Structures are given as structure tokens and as C-alpha cells.
CSV table of C-alpha atoms in Angstrom, one decimal:
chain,number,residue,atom,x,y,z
G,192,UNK,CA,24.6,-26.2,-51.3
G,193,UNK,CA,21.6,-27.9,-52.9
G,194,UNK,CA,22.0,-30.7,-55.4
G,195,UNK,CA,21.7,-34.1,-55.9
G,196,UNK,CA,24.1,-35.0,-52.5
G,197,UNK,CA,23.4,-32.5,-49.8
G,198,UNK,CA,20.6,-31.1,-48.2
G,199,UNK,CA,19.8,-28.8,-45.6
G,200,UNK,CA,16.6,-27.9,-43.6
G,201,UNK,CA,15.6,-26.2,-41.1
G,202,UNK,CA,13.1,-26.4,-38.7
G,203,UNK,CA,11.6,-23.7,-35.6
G,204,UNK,CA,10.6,-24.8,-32.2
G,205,UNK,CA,7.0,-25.2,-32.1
G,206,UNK,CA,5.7,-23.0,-29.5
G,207,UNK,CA,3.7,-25.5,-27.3
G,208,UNK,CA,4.1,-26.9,-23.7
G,209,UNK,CA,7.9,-26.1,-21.9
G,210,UNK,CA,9.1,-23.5,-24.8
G,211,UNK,CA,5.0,-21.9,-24.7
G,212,UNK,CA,5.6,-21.6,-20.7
G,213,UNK,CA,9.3,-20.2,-21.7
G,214,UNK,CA,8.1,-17.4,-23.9
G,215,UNK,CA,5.3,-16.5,-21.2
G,216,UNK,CA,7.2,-16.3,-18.2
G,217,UNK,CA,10.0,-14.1,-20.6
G,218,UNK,CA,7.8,-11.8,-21.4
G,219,UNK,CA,6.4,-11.7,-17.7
G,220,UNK,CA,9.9,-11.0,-16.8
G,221,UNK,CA,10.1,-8.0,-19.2
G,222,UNK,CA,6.8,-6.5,-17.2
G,223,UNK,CA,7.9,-7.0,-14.2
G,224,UNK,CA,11.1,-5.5,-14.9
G,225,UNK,CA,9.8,-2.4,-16.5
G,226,UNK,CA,7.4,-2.2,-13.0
G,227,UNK,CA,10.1,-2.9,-10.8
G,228,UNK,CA,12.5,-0.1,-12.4
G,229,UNK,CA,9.7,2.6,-12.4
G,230,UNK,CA,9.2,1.7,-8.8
G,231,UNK,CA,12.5,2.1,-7.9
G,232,UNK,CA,12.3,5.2,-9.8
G,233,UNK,CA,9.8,6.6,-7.5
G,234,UNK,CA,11.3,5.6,-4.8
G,235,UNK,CA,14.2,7.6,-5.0
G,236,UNK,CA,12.6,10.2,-6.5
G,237,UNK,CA,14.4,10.8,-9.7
G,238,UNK,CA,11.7,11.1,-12.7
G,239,UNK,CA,14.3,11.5,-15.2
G,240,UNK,CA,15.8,8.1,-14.5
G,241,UNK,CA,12.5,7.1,-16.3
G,242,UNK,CA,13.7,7.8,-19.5
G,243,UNK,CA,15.8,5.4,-19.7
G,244,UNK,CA,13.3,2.3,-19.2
G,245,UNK,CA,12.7,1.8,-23.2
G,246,UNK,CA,16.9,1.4,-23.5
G,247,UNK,CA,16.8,-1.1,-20.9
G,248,UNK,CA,14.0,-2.9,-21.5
G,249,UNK,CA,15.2,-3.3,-25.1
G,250,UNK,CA,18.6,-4.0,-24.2
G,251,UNK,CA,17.3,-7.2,-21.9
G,252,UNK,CA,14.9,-8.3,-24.7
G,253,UNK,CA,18.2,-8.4,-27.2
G,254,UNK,CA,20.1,-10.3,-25.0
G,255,UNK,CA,17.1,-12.9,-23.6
G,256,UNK,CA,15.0,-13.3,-26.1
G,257,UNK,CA,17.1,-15.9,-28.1
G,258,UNK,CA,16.6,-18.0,-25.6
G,259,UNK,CA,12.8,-18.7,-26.6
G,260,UNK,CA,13.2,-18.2,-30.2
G,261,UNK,CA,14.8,-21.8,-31.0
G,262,UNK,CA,15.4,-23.1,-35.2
G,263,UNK,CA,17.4,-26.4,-35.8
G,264,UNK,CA,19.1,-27.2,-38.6
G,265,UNK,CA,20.8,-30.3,-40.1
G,266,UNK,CA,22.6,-30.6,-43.7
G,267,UNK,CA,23.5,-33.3,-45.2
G,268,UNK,CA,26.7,-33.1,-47.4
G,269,UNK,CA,29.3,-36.1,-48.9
G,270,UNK,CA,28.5,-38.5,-45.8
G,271,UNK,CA,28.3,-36.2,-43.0
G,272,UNK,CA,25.5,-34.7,-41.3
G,273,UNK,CA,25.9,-31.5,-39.4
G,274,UNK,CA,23.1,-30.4,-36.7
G,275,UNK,CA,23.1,-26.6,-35.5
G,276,UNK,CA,21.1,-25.1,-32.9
G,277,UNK,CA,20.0,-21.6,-34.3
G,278,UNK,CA,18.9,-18.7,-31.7
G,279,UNK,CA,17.0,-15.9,-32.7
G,280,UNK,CA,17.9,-16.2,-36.3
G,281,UNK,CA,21.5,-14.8,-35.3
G,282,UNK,CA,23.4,-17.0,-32.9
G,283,UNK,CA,24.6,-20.1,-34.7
G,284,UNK,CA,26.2,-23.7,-32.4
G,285,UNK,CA,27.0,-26.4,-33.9
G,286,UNK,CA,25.9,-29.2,-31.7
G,287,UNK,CA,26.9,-32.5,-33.4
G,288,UNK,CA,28.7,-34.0,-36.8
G,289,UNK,CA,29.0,-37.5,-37.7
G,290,UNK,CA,29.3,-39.6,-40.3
G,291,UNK,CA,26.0,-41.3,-41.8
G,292,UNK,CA,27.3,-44.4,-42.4
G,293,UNK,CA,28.2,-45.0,-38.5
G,294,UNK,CA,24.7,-44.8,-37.2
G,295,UNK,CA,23.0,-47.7,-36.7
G,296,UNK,CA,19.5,-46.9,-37.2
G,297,UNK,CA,17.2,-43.7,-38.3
G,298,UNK,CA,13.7,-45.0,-37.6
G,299,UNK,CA,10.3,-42.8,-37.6
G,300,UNK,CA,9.3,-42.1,-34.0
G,301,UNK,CA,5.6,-43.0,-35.0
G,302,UNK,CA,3.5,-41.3,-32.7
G,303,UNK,CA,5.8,-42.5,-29.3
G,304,UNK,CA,7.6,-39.6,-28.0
G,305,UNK,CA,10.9,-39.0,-26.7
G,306,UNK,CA,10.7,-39.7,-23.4
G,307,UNK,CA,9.4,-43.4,-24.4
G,308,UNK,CA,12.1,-43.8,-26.9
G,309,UNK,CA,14.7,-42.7,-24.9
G,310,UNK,CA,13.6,-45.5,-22.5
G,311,UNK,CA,15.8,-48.0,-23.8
G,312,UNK,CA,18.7,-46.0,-23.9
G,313,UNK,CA,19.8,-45.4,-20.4
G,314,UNK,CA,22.5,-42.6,-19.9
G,315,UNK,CA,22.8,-41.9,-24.0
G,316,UNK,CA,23.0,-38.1,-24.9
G,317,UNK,CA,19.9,-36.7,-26.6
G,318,UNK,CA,20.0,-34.4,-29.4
G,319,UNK,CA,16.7,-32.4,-30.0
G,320,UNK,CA,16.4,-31.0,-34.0
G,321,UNK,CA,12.6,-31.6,-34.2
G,322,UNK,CA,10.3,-28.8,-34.3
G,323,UNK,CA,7.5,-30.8,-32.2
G,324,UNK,CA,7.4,-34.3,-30.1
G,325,UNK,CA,4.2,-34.6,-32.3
G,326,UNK,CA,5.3,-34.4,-35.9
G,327,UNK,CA,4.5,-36.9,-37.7
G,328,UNK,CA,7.7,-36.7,-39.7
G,329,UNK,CA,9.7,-37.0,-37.1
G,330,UNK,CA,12.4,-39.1,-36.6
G,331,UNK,CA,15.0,-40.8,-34.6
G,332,UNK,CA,18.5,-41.4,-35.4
G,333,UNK,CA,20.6,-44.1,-32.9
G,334,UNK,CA,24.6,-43.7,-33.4
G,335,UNK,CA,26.9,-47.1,-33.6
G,336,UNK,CA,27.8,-46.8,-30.4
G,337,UNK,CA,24.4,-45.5,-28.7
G,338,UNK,CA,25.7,-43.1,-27.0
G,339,UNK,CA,23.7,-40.4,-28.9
G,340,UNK,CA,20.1,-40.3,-29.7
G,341,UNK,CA,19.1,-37.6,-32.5
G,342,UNK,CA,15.3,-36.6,-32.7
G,343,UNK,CA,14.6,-34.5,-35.6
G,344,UNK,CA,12.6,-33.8,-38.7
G,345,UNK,CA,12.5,-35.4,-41.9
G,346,UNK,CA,12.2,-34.7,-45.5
G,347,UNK,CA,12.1,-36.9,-48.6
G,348,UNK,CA,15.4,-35.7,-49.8
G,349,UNK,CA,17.2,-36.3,-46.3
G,350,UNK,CA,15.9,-39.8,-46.1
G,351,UNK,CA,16.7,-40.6,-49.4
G,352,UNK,CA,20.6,-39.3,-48.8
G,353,UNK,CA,20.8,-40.9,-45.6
G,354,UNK,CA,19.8,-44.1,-47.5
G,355,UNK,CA,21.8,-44.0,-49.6
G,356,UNK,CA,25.1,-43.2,-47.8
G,357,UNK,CA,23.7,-46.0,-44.9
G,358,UNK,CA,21.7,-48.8,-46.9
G,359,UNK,CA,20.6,-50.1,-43.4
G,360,UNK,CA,18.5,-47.7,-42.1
G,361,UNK,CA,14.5,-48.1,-42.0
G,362,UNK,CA,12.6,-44.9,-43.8
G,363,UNK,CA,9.6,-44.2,-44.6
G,364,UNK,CA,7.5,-41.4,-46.9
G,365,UNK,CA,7.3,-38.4,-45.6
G,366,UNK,CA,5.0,-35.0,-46.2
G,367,UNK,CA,7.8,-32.8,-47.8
């Protein structure tokens, strides 16, 4: 899909503050599952039940651990930019697609994060595709009818498409 009028990229979820809590209190889960099913175990008195605590636990940790292992991505092709929420490197949702030239501004977030930005834009719809509230190429994206607020990150190539198919839009250079 690469060439000189599409992109793609994709970015994973830094682990730090809600999604580091997340991934601890997962894996807390697992333990306390594991401990909870040998107790019961013992309770009851069947030993041989305990041979089935790997197939379980493993069977949870399929099914959960998507959850906490978050990627974004966003392509750009012939006007249209596609976001897609990516979990565990297996389940793919599409979460938004619109047109480039309807937005009316992609602005860097410079340093503010999204709870400050999203101050002036009571009741719109936030769409997270940022790897970290403290990347410094990350960017914000308004739609014409600010309704929808798109955080995500930023590469030369994407900001020079989105420039080009919106001449209006405010960029700036970015690391990659």
C-alpha cells in the first residue's frame, strides 16, 4: 500500500499510567485465579482437578489479554483516512473513516494533553490513536462539524498527505 499517496502506521499503547495499572491488575487477576482454583481444589478434595489449572489459566490469558495489549493504526489512501484499533496483534475494529478534506484542523498537541484540549470541545467524541499523551509528535485532528476529536501520532509522510489533500491544516516537522 505504500507509495507516493497512501500511508499507514502503526503505533502500540505505551505502557504508562491507566493501561500500566491495566496490565498489573490483569496479571493479578491471573494469580488470584490460579490460587482461588487450587483452593477450591482442596476444598473438595479432588487433586486431579489440579491438572487442569495450566488449560485454564491459559485459556483466560487468550481471551483477556487483548484487552491490555492495545496498537492503533491509521492509513491514509486517495483522501480518506482509516483508524483501526488493533488487539493483541489479532483482533482488528475499525473505529473511524473520513474524508481528509472535511476536517477542519490537524494541529500538534504541543505538550497540552488531551484532557486540556478536549476542554473546548464539550460533548464531541474522542478518538484515541496515539501511543502516549506525551509524544511529542502527537497530534490532534478536529472534524468539520466538531463532533469528533482524533488524537494520534504523526509522521512526515502523513502530514505531508494530509496537506496535501487539506491545504488548510497547520503541520509541523516531525521525528520520523
Amino acid at each position: 500500500m505504500e507509495d507516493a499517496r497512501s500511508c499507514e502506521y502503526t503505533v502500540q499503547q505505551a505502557r504508562e499510567g491507566r493501561f500500566r495499572t491495566y496490565r498489573v491488575l490483569m496479571l493479578l487477576s491471573y494469580v488470584a485465579f490460579v490460587l482461588s482454583y487450587a483452593g477450591v481444589c482442596m476444598l473438595i478434595r479432588f487433586y486431579p482437578l489440579m491438572a487442569l489449572t495450566p488449560v485454564l489459566t491459559w485459556i483466560l490469558v487468550f481471551f483477556t489479554w487483548r484487552y491490555v495489549s492495545v496498537s492503533y493504526r491509521y492509513e491514509i489512501e486517495s483522501g480518506q483516512w482509516h483508524f483501526t484499533k488493533i488487539m493483541n496483534d489479532r483482533f482488528y475494529r475499525p473505529m473511524l473513516t473520513l474524508r481528509i478534506s472535511d476536517m477542519a484542523c490537524i494541529v500538534p498537541t504541543e505538550g497540552r494533553t488531551p484532557r486540556e484540549l478536549m476542554a473546548g470541545y464539550r460533548g464531541a467524541r474522542m478518538i484515541w490513536a496515539g501511543s502516549s499523551e506525551h509524544s511529542p509528535d502527537l497530534y490532534m485532528a478536529v472534524s468539520g462539524d466538531k463532533k469528533t476529536v482524533i488524537f494520534f501520532d504523526a509522521t512526515a509522510k502523513a502530514l505531508k498527505l494530509l496537506s496535501f489533500y487539506n491545504k488548510a491544516t497547520s503541520v509541523t516537522a516531525v521525528r520520523y
